[in-house]
Amino acid sequence: MNGGVLFTGISELRTPELVVSDAVLAVEGGALAWLGSAGELPEPYCSWPRRDLQGNAVLPGLVDSHTHLIWAGSRIEEYGRRSRGDSYENILAAGGGIHATVAATQAASEEELLLAALTRARALLQDGVTTLEVKSGYGLTIEHELKMLQVARRLAESQPQRIVPTLLAHVVPRDTPRQTYVEMFTSELIPEVRRQGLAEAVDVFSDEGAFSLGETRTILEAALRHDLAIKLHAEQIAPTGAARLAAEMGALSADHLEQSSRDDWAELVSAGTVATILPGAAVVLRKPFPDARAMWDAGAKVAVATDHNPGSSPLYSLTLALQLAISLGGLSVDEALVAGTRNAADALRRPDLGRLEVASAADFLVVDGKDSLLPLYAWGARTIRSVYIGGVKVMSVDDDRTWPGFDRASDAGGRH
Ligand code: NIG
Ligand code: FE
């Protein structure tokens, strides 16, 4: 037990299921060696060097299990049109929407895409996200899908957050017959992505206006043959049976679920498939908000993610997504935290993340105040004082203060 560090002076530690007052975290080799209340610290740890967290609360690092972080161009004009009543579906069918982002992303260099993604990842980090999934899906050719996943790899190498890359079958390119695209995706792209180790999972936008259920099955079968995990964009635009297909095929998660039914949830529960809701897309597209409360009560493992993307969810804050899941989805505050940590990590097949327990990764947030749930309460405020990944401090609000008199979140119920 050499070389470890103790984090002391923790007013309240949330794991996320348990709450410990006056807590200590013992970190060694990037993982948690011990945690508990200060009065019960075992003798062997007492000689470890200490870092005093000064009476602030600690939470597990947040996990954003569904993002389209890499993209170029702008959809602001489309956002304005939709605000005046144009539908997302019509804009997509007319060659705009996702296709507009595809054109801009194909035209962008790896460097341009990386720079833009770094800025977005930084915003998520300041908001407490220590792990994020990043999808391809705006490339639509072998060359450009691989380019996107190369950017995801460089993103993982050039900043501290943990990145989990996913290959996404998003839509069929407008100039390609459907069958040809599915064939290219399954027999060339998936094997190449697997060969280069560029993704951990394959996702399909299985919906009206995107991939049919049959096409989805073909793509997912190819993914499984190549030992990649699978997940789905399911039941967003129309009820298609995609959530049940996700369950049947053993997907890690079924995401969106705006149009899902109780029968769908029952299948997800039996399969152990995570039910991921994406509050940004539901609210921005003015769709029915998924009934997270009923899903949770039905036994589903509910996760919440940003779905960050330039069209349906230009959202740079997972805490805001969690707040929406509380206010519009009916989750309790502590359930929402589980949905943005442990359950989201399970959706990424990373059981060592999203919780604080012995042997889990030492990814944690120091809240700006003594109440651990402050980040789920104060809307739009900077409530996270610092972020640690693998026990190393990777963000501090102090580094971001650029003018004298900047006054953290003190009005939001933090410190007075
Ligand atoms: O998860 N639903 C499909 N894909 C994205 C939207 C992508 C876009 O509009 O650019 C989503 O909402
Ligand atoms: Fe998405």
Short mmCIF file of C-alpha atoms and ligand atoms in Angstrom, two decimals:
data_model
loop_
_atom_site.label_atom_id
_atom_site.label_comp_id
_atom_site.label_asym_id
_atom_site.label_seq_id
_atom_site.Cartn_x
_atom_site.Cartn_y
_atom_site.Cartn_z
CA MET A 1 0.00 0.00 0.00
CA ASN A 2 2.54 2.53 -1.16
CA GLY A 3 2.14 5.42 -3.53
CA GLY A 4 -1.50 6.10 -2.81
CA VAL A 5 -3.22 9.38 -1.97
CA LEU A 6 -6.04 10.14 0.46
CA PHE A 7 -8.74 12.64 -0.42
CA THR A 8 -10.11 14.00 2.84
CA GLY A 9 -12.44 16.81 3.93
CA ILE A 10 -15.38 15.42 1.88
CA SER A 11 -18.62 16.74 3.40
CA GLU A 12 -20.76 14.16 1.60
CA LEU A 13 -19.78 11.33 -0.72
CA ARG A 14 -22.42 9.83 -3.02
CA THR A 15 -21.42 6.56 -4.67
CA PRO A 16 -24.18 7.06 -6.26
CA GLU A 17 -26.42 4.71 -4.22
CA LEU A 18 -24.90 5.37 -0.79
CA VAL A 19 -24.24 8.61 1.00
CA VAL A 20 -21.34 8.88 3.42
CA SER A 21 -20.75 12.01 5.54
CA ASP A 22 -17.27 13.26 6.42
CA ALA A 23 -15.78 10.80 3.91
CA VAL A 24 -12.34 9.79 2.72
CA LEU A 25 -11.32 8.32 -0.64
CA ALA A 26 -8.10 6.33 -0.87
CA VAL A 27 -6.76 6.25 -4.43
CA GLU A 28 -3.95 4.12 -5.73
CA GLY A 29 -2.90 3.44 -9.30
CA GLY A 30 -5.87 5.40 -10.67
CA ALA A 31 -8.44 3.25 -8.84
CA LEU A 32 -10.20 3.37 -5.48
CA ALA A 33 -8.46 1.33 -2.78
CA TRP A 34 -10.84 2.26 0.04
CA LEU A 35 -13.69 4.64 0.77
CA GLY A 36 -15.75 5.34 3.84
CA SER A 37 -16.18 7.69 6.73
CA ALA A 38 -13.09 9.42 8.11
CA GLY A 39 -13.56 7.86 11.55
CA GLU A 40 -13.24 4.35 10.07
CA LEU A 41 -10.11 4.82 7.97
CA PRO A 42 -8.04 1.61 8.39
CA GLU A 43 -4.67 2.18 10.02
CA PRO A 44 -2.49 1.23 7.01
CA TYR A 45 -3.88 4.18 5.00
CA CYS A 46 -3.26 6.76 7.72
CA SER A 47 0.30 7.50 6.59
CA TRP A 48 -0.69 8.24 2.96
CA PRO A 49 -0.31 11.84 1.78
CA ARG A 50 -3.56 13.81 2.00
CA ARG A 51 -5.41 16.24 -0.26
CA ASP A 52 -7.99 18.25 1.61
CA LEU A 53 -11.16 18.84 -0.43
CA GLN A 54 -12.17 21.56 2.04
CA GLY A 55 -15.62 20.47 3.06
CA ASN A 56 -16.99 20.03 -0.47
CA ALA A 57 -19.12 17.11 -1.65
CA VAL A 58 -17.98 14.39 -4.07
CA LEU A 59 -19.87 12.53 -6.81
CA PRO A 60 -18.83 9.89 -9.35
CA GLY A 61 -17.75 11.34 -12.69
CA LEU A 62 -20.73 11.61 -15.04
CA VAL A 63 -20.96 9.30 -18.05
CA ASP A 64 -22.50 10.57 -21.30
CA SER A 65 -23.39 7.33 -23.08
CA HIS A 66 -24.74 8.80 -26.34
CA THR A 67 -23.14 11.68 -28.27
CA HIS A 68 -22.52 12.68 -31.86
CA LEU A 69 -19.67 14.97 -30.78
CA ILE A 70 -17.80 15.08 -34.09
CA TRP A 71 -19.42 17.26 -36.76
CA ALA A 72 -18.83 20.30 -38.92
CA GLY A 73 -21.04 23.03 -40.39
CA SER A 74 -24.05 24.72 -38.89
CA ARG A 75 -27.74 23.80 -38.52
CA ILE A 76 -28.79 27.13 -37.02
CA GLU A 77 -30.87 28.03 -40.05
CA GLU A 78 -32.68 24.66 -39.82
CA TYR A 79 -33.20 25.25 -36.09
CA GLY A 80 -34.97 28.51 -36.96
CA ARG A 81 -37.14 26.76 -39.57
CA ARG A 82 -38.12 24.06 -37.10
CA SER A 83 -38.92 26.68 -34.49
CA ARG A 84 -41.44 28.06 -36.99
CA GLY A 85 -43.05 24.66 -37.50
CA ASP A 86 -41.08 22.81 -40.23
CA SER A 87 -40.63 19.19 -39.26
CA TYR A 88 -37.30 17.44 -38.65
CA GLU A 89 -38.56 14.49 -40.70
CA ASN A 90 -39.48 16.60 -43.76
CA ILE A 91 -36.19 18.49 -43.69
CA LEU A 92 -34.31 15.17 -43.54
CA ALA A 93 -36.38 13.63 -46.36
CA ALA A 94 -35.70 16.71 -48.52
CA GLY A 95 -31.94 16.21 -48.19
CA GLY A 96 -31.30 18.62 -45.30
CA GLY A 97 -30.84 17.78 -41.64
CA ILE A 98 -28.37 14.95 -41.16
CA HIS A 99 -27.43 15.18 -44.88
CA ALA A 100 -26.38 18.82 -44.42
CA THR A 101 -24.06 17.84 -41.60
CA VAL A 102 -22.73 14.96 -43.72
CA ALA A 103 -21.75 17.36 -46.53
CA ALA A 104 -19.95 19.70 -44.09
CA THR A 105 -18.27 16.83 -42.24
CA GLN A 106 -17.05 15.21 -45.45
CA ALA A 107 -15.54 18.55 -46.48
CA ALA A 108 -13.77 19.08 -43.14
CA SER A 109 -10.23 17.93 -42.37
CA GLU A 110 -9.39 15.72 -39.40
CA GLU A 111 -7.77 18.73 -37.72
CA GLU A 112 -10.87 20.89 -38.10
CA LEU A 113 -13.10 18.13 -36.76
CA LEU A 114 -10.75 17.46 -33.85
CA LEU A 115 -10.54 21.12 -32.85
CA ALA A 116 -14.33 21.50 -32.82
CA ALA A 117 -14.79 18.23 -30.90
CA LEU A 118 -12.18 19.27 -28.32
CA THR A 119 -14.13 22.45 -27.55
CA ARG A 120 -17.34 20.46 -27.09
CA ALA A 121 -15.63 17.83 -24.94
CA ARG A 122 -14.24 20.61 -22.76
CA ALA A 123 -17.74 22.01 -22.17
CA LEU A 124 -18.91 18.55 -21.11
CA LEU A 125 -15.88 18.18 -18.83
CA GLN A 126 -16.65 21.47 -17.07
CA ASP A 127 -20.13 20.04 -16.54
CA GLY A 128 -18.71 16.88 -14.92
CA VAL A 129 -18.54 14.36 -17.79
CA THR A 130 -15.50 12.11 -17.32
CA THR A 131 -16.46 9.47 -19.91
CA LEU A 132 -18.30 9.97 -23.17
CA GLU A 133 -19.37 7.82 -26.04
CA VAL A 134 -18.66 9.34 -29.46
CA LYS A 135 -20.38 8.13 -32.65
CA SER A 136 -19.44 8.32 -36.31
CA GLY A 137 -22.35 8.59 -38.74
CA TYR A 138 -21.78 11.90 -40.55
CA GLY A 139 -19.27 10.37 -42.98
CA LEU A 140 -21.45 7.88 -44.90
CA THR A 141 -18.55 6.62 -47.05
CA ILE A 142 -15.85 4.23 -45.92
CA GLU A 143 -13.26 7.00 -46.15
CA HIS A 144 -15.24 9.53 -44.14
CA GLU A 145 -16.63 7.13 -41.51
CA LEU A 146 -13.04 5.98 -40.85
CA LYS A 147 -11.97 9.64 -40.75
CA MET A 148 -14.55 10.36 -38.04
CA LEU A 149 -13.38 7.39 -35.98
CA GLN A 150 -9.75 8.45 -36.41
CA VAL A 151 -10.78 11.83 -35.00
CA ALA A 152 -12.45 10.03 -32.07
CA ARG A 153 -9.17 8.19 -31.46
CA ARG A 154 -7.18 11.44 -31.59
CA LEU A 155 -9.72 13.03 -29.26
CA ALA A 156 -9.07 10.24 -26.76
CA GLU A 157 -5.34 10.86 -27.02
CA SER A 158 -5.40 14.64 -26.80
CA GLN A 159 -7.51 15.36 -23.73
CA PRO A 160 -8.18 13.61 -20.42
CA GLN A 161 -11.76 12.30 -20.76
CA ARG A 162 -12.34 8.62 -21.48
CA ILE A 163 -13.78 8.23 -24.99
CA VAL A 164 -15.82 5.19 -26.08
CA PRO A 165 -16.13 5.16 -29.90
CA THR A 166 -19.14 3.75 -31.78
CA LEU A 167 -19.66 3.13 -35.50
CA LEU A 168 -23.09 4.47 -36.46
CA ALA A 169 -25.22 3.48 -39.46
CA HIS A 170 -27.06 6.79 -39.54
CA VAL A 171 -28.85 7.18 -42.88
CA VAL A 172 -28.46 5.96 -46.46
CA PRO A 173 -26.54 8.50 -48.61
CA ARG A 174 -28.85 10.16 -51.12
CA ASP A 175 -26.92 8.99 -54.18
CA THR A 176 -26.61 5.31 -53.14
CA PRO A 177 -29.14 2.46 -53.48
CA ARG A 178 -30.11 1.22 -50.00
CA GLN A 179 -29.01 -2.34 -50.63
CA THR A 180 -25.60 -1.19 -51.83
CA TYR A 181 -25.04 0.89 -48.71
CA VAL A 182 -26.05 -1.88 -46.31
CA GLU A 183 -23.79 -4.27 -48.23
CA MET A 184 -20.86 -1.82 -48.05
CA PHE A 185 -21.50 -1.22 -44.35
CA THR A 186 -21.62 -4.88 -43.39
CA SER A 187 -18.99 -6.41 -45.65
CA GLU A 188 -16.41 -3.61 -45.81
CA LEU A 189 -16.85 -0.93 -43.16
CA ILE A 190 -17.55 -3.10 -40.10
CA PRO A 191 -14.63 -5.48 -40.81
CA GLU A 192 -12.25 -2.56 -41.43
CA VAL A 193 -13.33 -0.73 -38.26
CA ARG A 194 -12.84 -3.96 -36.35
CA ARG A 195 -9.44 -4.57 -37.95
CA GLN A 196 -8.22 -1.11 -36.96
CA GLY A 197 -9.83 -1.30 -33.49
CA LEU A 198 -11.63 1.97 -34.11
CA ALA A 199 -14.97 1.24 -32.38
CA GLU A 200 -16.32 -0.84 -29.52
CA ALA A 201 -19.90 -0.98 -30.76
CA VAL A 202 -22.16 -0.57 -33.78
CA ASP A 203 -25.30 1.56 -33.59
CA VAL A 204 -28.11 1.88 -36.16
CA PHE A 205 -30.65 4.72 -36.53
CA SER A 206 -33.50 2.26 -36.92
CA ASP A 207 -36.53 4.37 -37.68
CA GLU A 208 -38.87 5.77 -40.28
CA GLY A 209 -36.74 7.79 -42.74
CA ALA A 210 -33.55 5.94 -41.72
CA PHE A 211 -32.95 2.14 -41.63
CA SER A 212 -35.77 -0.43 -41.74
CA LEU A 213 -36.03 -3.19 -39.17
CA GLY A 214 -34.74 -5.75 -41.71
CA GLU A 215 -31.75 -3.59 -42.67
CA THR A 216 -31.05 -2.99 -38.98
CA ARG A 217 -31.00 -6.71 -38.26
CA THR A 218 -28.57 -7.33 -41.12
CA ILE A 219 -26.19 -4.63 -39.84
CA LEU A 220 -26.37 -5.78 -36.22
CA GLU A 221 -25.77 -9.41 -37.21
CA ALA A 222 -22.60 -8.32 -39.02
CA ALA A 223 -21.49 -6.37 -35.94
CA LEU A 224 -22.00 -9.40 -33.70
CA ARG A 225 -20.12 -11.63 -36.14
CA HIS A 226 -17.18 -9.25 -35.75
CA ASP A 227 -17.39 -9.26 -31.96
CA LEU A 228 -18.60 -5.70 -31.66
CA ALA A 229 -21.24 -4.72 -29.13
CA ILE A 230 -24.54 -3.40 -30.51
CA LYS A 231 -27.00 -0.65 -29.64
CA LEU A 232 -29.85 1.15 -31.38
CA HIS A 233 -31.49 4.50 -31.97
CA ALA A 234 -35.01 3.16 -31.37
CA GLU A 235 -38.59 4.42 -31.34
CA GLN A 236 -37.72 8.11 -31.82
CA ILE A 237 -39.79 9.14 -34.86
CA ALA A 238 -42.22 6.22 -35.09
CA PRO A 239 -42.97 3.00 -33.17
CA THR A 240 -41.19 0.44 -35.38
CA GLY A 241 -40.28 -2.51 -33.16
CA ALA A 242 -36.64 -1.39 -32.95
CA ALA A 243 -36.56 -1.51 -29.13
CA ARG A 244 -37.78 -5.12 -29.18
CA LEU A 245 -35.17 -5.97 -31.82
CA ALA A 246 -32.52 -4.42 -29.55
CA ALA A 247 -33.67 -6.64 -26.69
CA GLU A 248 -33.91 -9.75 -28.87
CA MET A 249 -30.38 -9.30 -30.18
CA GLY A 250 -28.83 -8.51 -26.81
CA ALA A 251 -28.04 -4.83 -27.41
CA LEU A 252 -26.29 -2.87 -24.68
CA SER A 253 -28.89 -0.14 -24.95
CA ALA A 254 -31.93 1.13 -26.83
CA ASP A 255 -31.80 4.90 -27.04
CA HIS A 256 -34.46 7.64 -27.53
CA LEU A 257 -37.69 5.63 -26.89
CA GLU A 258 -40.01 8.63 -27.29
CA GLN A 259 -42.55 6.35 -29.04
CA SER A 260 -41.91 3.21 -27.00
CA SER A 261 -44.57 1.20 -25.16
CA ARG A 262 -44.83 -0.81 -21.95
CA ASP A 263 -44.40 -4.00 -23.99
CA ASP A 264 -41.12 -2.65 -25.33
CA TRP A 265 -39.89 -1.88 -21.80
CA ALA A 266 -40.77 -5.39 -20.63
CA GLU A 267 -38.54 -6.82 -23.38
CA LEU A 268 -35.71 -4.45 -22.48
CA VAL A 269 -36.00 -5.47 -18.82
CA SER A 270 -35.82 -9.21 -19.58
CA ALA A 271 -32.85 -8.73 -21.89
CA GLY A 272 -30.97 -6.43 -19.47
CA THR A 273 -30.76 -3.83 -22.25
CA VAL A 274 -30.34 -0.30 -20.87
CA ALA A 275 -33.21 2.09 -21.71
CA THR A 276 -31.49 5.37 -22.56
CA ILE A 277 -33.54 8.53 -22.76
CA LEU A 278 -32.29 11.64 -24.52
CA PRO A 279 -34.07 14.68 -23.08
CA GLY A 280 -32.37 17.14 -25.45
CA ALA A 281 -33.80 15.51 -28.59
CA ALA A 282 -37.27 15.07 -27.09
CA VAL A 283 -37.50 18.70 -26.00
CA VAL A 284 -35.82 20.32 -29.00
CA LEU A 285 -37.92 18.31 -31.49
CA ARG A 286 -41.07 18.87 -29.37
CA LYS A 287 -41.69 15.12 -29.11
CA PRO A 288 -43.44 13.40 -26.23
CA PHE A 289 -41.01 13.23 -23.32
CA PRO A 290 -40.16 9.57 -22.54
CA ASP A 291 -41.86 8.39 -19.38
CA ALA A 292 -38.70 7.63 -17.44
CA ARG A 293 -40.70 7.23 -14.23
CA ALA A 294 -42.83 4.43 -15.67
CA MET A 295 -39.81 2.79 -17.30
CA TRP A 296 -37.95 2.82 -13.99
CA ASP A 297 -40.98 1.41 -12.16
CA ALA A 298 -41.28 -1.31 -14.81
CA GLY A 299 -37.80 -2.44 -13.81
CA ALA A 300 -35.83 -0.89 -16.67
CA LYS A 301 -32.26 0.21 -16.17
CA VAL A 302 -32.73 3.83 -17.27
CA ALA A 303 -29.80 5.96 -18.45
CA VAL A 304 -29.86 9.60 -19.52
CA ALA A 305 -27.51 11.07 -22.14
CA THR A 306 -27.08 14.37 -24.00
CA ASP A 307 -27.32 12.98 -27.58
CA HIS A 308 -25.15 16.01 -28.36
CA ASN A 309 -25.51 16.67 -32.11
CA PRO A 310 -26.02 19.72 -34.34
CA GLY A 311 -29.63 18.90 -35.26
CA SER A 312 -31.94 17.37 -32.71
CA SER A 313 -29.91 18.08 -29.57
CA PRO A 314 -27.37 20.92 -29.57
CA LEU A 315 -26.85 20.25 -25.86
CA TYR A 316 -23.54 20.81 -24.09
CA SER A 317 -24.60 19.80 -20.58
CA LEU A 318 -25.40 16.37 -19.17
CA THR A 319 -26.54 17.95 -15.90
CA LEU A 320 -29.21 19.84 -17.85
CA ALA A 321 -30.32 16.55 -19.44
CA LEU A 322 -30.57 15.03 -15.96
CA GLN A 323 -32.56 18.02 -14.70
CA LEU A 324 -35.00 17.58 -17.59
CA ALA A 325 -35.29 13.87 -16.76
CA ILE A 326 -36.28 14.91 -13.24
CA SER A 327 -38.72 17.67 -14.16
CA LEU A 328 -40.28 16.17 -17.31
CA GLY A 329 -39.47 12.45 -16.98
CA GLY A 330 -40.44 12.03 -13.35
CA LEU A 331 -37.17 10.64 -11.99
CA SER A 332 -36.17 11.51 -8.44
CA VAL A 333 -32.97 13.49 -8.06
CA ASP A 334 -31.00 10.49 -6.81
CA GLU A 335 -32.39 8.23 -9.57
CA ALA A 336 -31.33 10.80 -12.16
CA LEU A 337 -27.80 10.68 -10.78
CA VAL A 338 -27.76 6.87 -11.12
CA ALA A 339 -29.02 7.32 -14.71
CA GLY A 340 -26.11 9.65 -15.50
CA THR A 341 -23.43 7.54 -13.84
CA ARG A 342 -23.79 3.80 -13.12
CA ASN A 343 -26.52 2.97 -15.62
CA ALA A 344 -24.83 5.02 -18.36
CA ALA A 345 -21.54 3.20 -17.70
CA ASP A 346 -23.39 -0.12 -18.02
CA ALA A 347 -24.72 1.06 -21.40
CA LEU A 348 -21.06 1.36 -22.45
CA ARG A 349 -20.11 -2.02 -20.94
CA ARG A 350 -17.81 -0.27 -18.44
CA PRO A 351 -18.77 -1.57 -14.99
CA ASP A 352 -15.63 0.01 -13.51
CA LEU A 353 -16.96 3.49 -14.29
CA GLY A 354 -19.87 5.61 -13.07
CA ARG A 355 -19.64 4.46 -9.46
CA LEU A 356 -17.29 4.94 -6.53
CA GLU A 357 -16.50 1.59 -4.95
CA VAL A 358 -13.36 -0.41 -4.24
CA ALA A 359 -11.52 -1.17 -7.51
CA SER A 360 -13.59 1.24 -9.61
CA ALA A 361 -11.79 4.00 -11.51
CA ALA A 362 -11.07 7.09 -9.39
CA ASP A 363 -13.16 9.37 -11.62
CA PHE A 364 -14.92 11.87 -9.41
CA LEU A 365 -16.29 15.40 -9.17
CA VAL A 366 -15.74 17.88 -6.38
CA VAL A 367 -18.94 19.87 -6.05
CA ASP A 368 -18.75 23.59 -5.29
CA GLY A 369 -20.41 23.27 -1.90
CA LYS A 370 -21.30 20.73 0.77
CA ASP A 371 -24.43 19.29 -0.90
CA SER A 372 -23.66 16.53 -3.37
CA LEU A 373 -26.85 16.97 -5.38
CA LEU A 374 -26.23 20.67 -6.08
CA PRO A 375 -25.29 19.99 -9.77
CA LEU A 376 -28.76 18.45 -10.30
CA TYR A 377 -30.46 21.38 -8.65
CA ALA A 378 -28.84 24.58 -9.93
CA TRP A 379 -29.83 25.05 -13.59
CA GLY A 380 -27.16 26.59 -15.81
CA ALA A 381 -24.68 27.26 -13.01
CA ARG A 382 -21.05 26.14 -12.74
CA THR A 383 -21.49 23.86 -9.73
CA ILE A 384 -18.46 21.61 -10.20
CA ARG A 385 -15.27 22.87 -8.61
CA SER A 386 -12.90 20.27 -9.97
CA VAL A 387 -12.84 16.98 -11.86
CA TYR A 388 -10.53 13.99 -11.28
CA ILE A 389 -10.00 11.16 -13.75
CA GLY A 390 -8.01 8.15 -12.56
CA GLY A 391 -7.21 10.16 -9.42
CA VAL A 392 -5.62 13.01 -11.40
CA LYS A 393 -7.07 16.51 -11.34
CA VAL A 394 -8.01 17.38 -14.93
CA MET A 395 -10.25 20.43 -14.48
CA SER A 396 -10.48 23.12 -11.89
CA VAL A 397 -12.88 26.01 -11.97
CA ASP A 398 -10.01 28.16 -10.64
CA ASP A 399 -8.16 27.69 -13.92
CA ASP A 400 -11.21 28.95 -15.79
CA ARG A 401 -11.67 32.15 -13.82
CA THR A 402 -10.66 34.92 -16.12
CA TRP A 403 -11.64 38.06 -14.27
CA PRO A 404 -11.50 39.29 -10.66
CA GLY A 405 -14.70 38.96 -8.76
CA PHE A 406 -15.90 35.82 -10.59
CA ASP A 407 -18.11 34.27 -7.96
CA ARG A 408 -18.57 30.54 -8.54
CA ALA A 409 -22.05 29.16 -7.79
CA SER A 410 -22.38 30.78 -4.40
CA ASP A 411 -25.89 32.07 -5.11
CA ALA A 412 -27.08 28.62 -6.07
CA GLY A 413 -27.05 27.17 -2.58
CA GLY A 414 -23.34 26.31 -2.51
CA ARG A 415 -21.18 28.10 -0.02
CA HIS A 416 -22.15 31.37 1.60
O1 NIG B 1 -29.86 10.92 -32.11
N1 NIG B 1 -31.84 10.32 -34.56
C1 NIG B 1 -30.88 10.35 -35.27
N2 NIG B 1 -29.69 10.90 -35.01
C2 NIG B 1 -29.48 12.01 -34.14
C3 NIG B 1 -29.74 13.29 -34.80
C4 NIG B 1 -28.68 13.63 -35.74
C5 NIG B 1 -28.89 14.93 -36.45
O2 NIG B 1 -29.99 15.48 -36.55
O3 NIG B 1 -27.85 15.40 -36.96
C6 NIG B 1 -30.23 11.82 -32.85
O4 NIG B 1 -31.17 12.56 -32.52
FE FE B 2 -28.32 10.11 -31.40
#
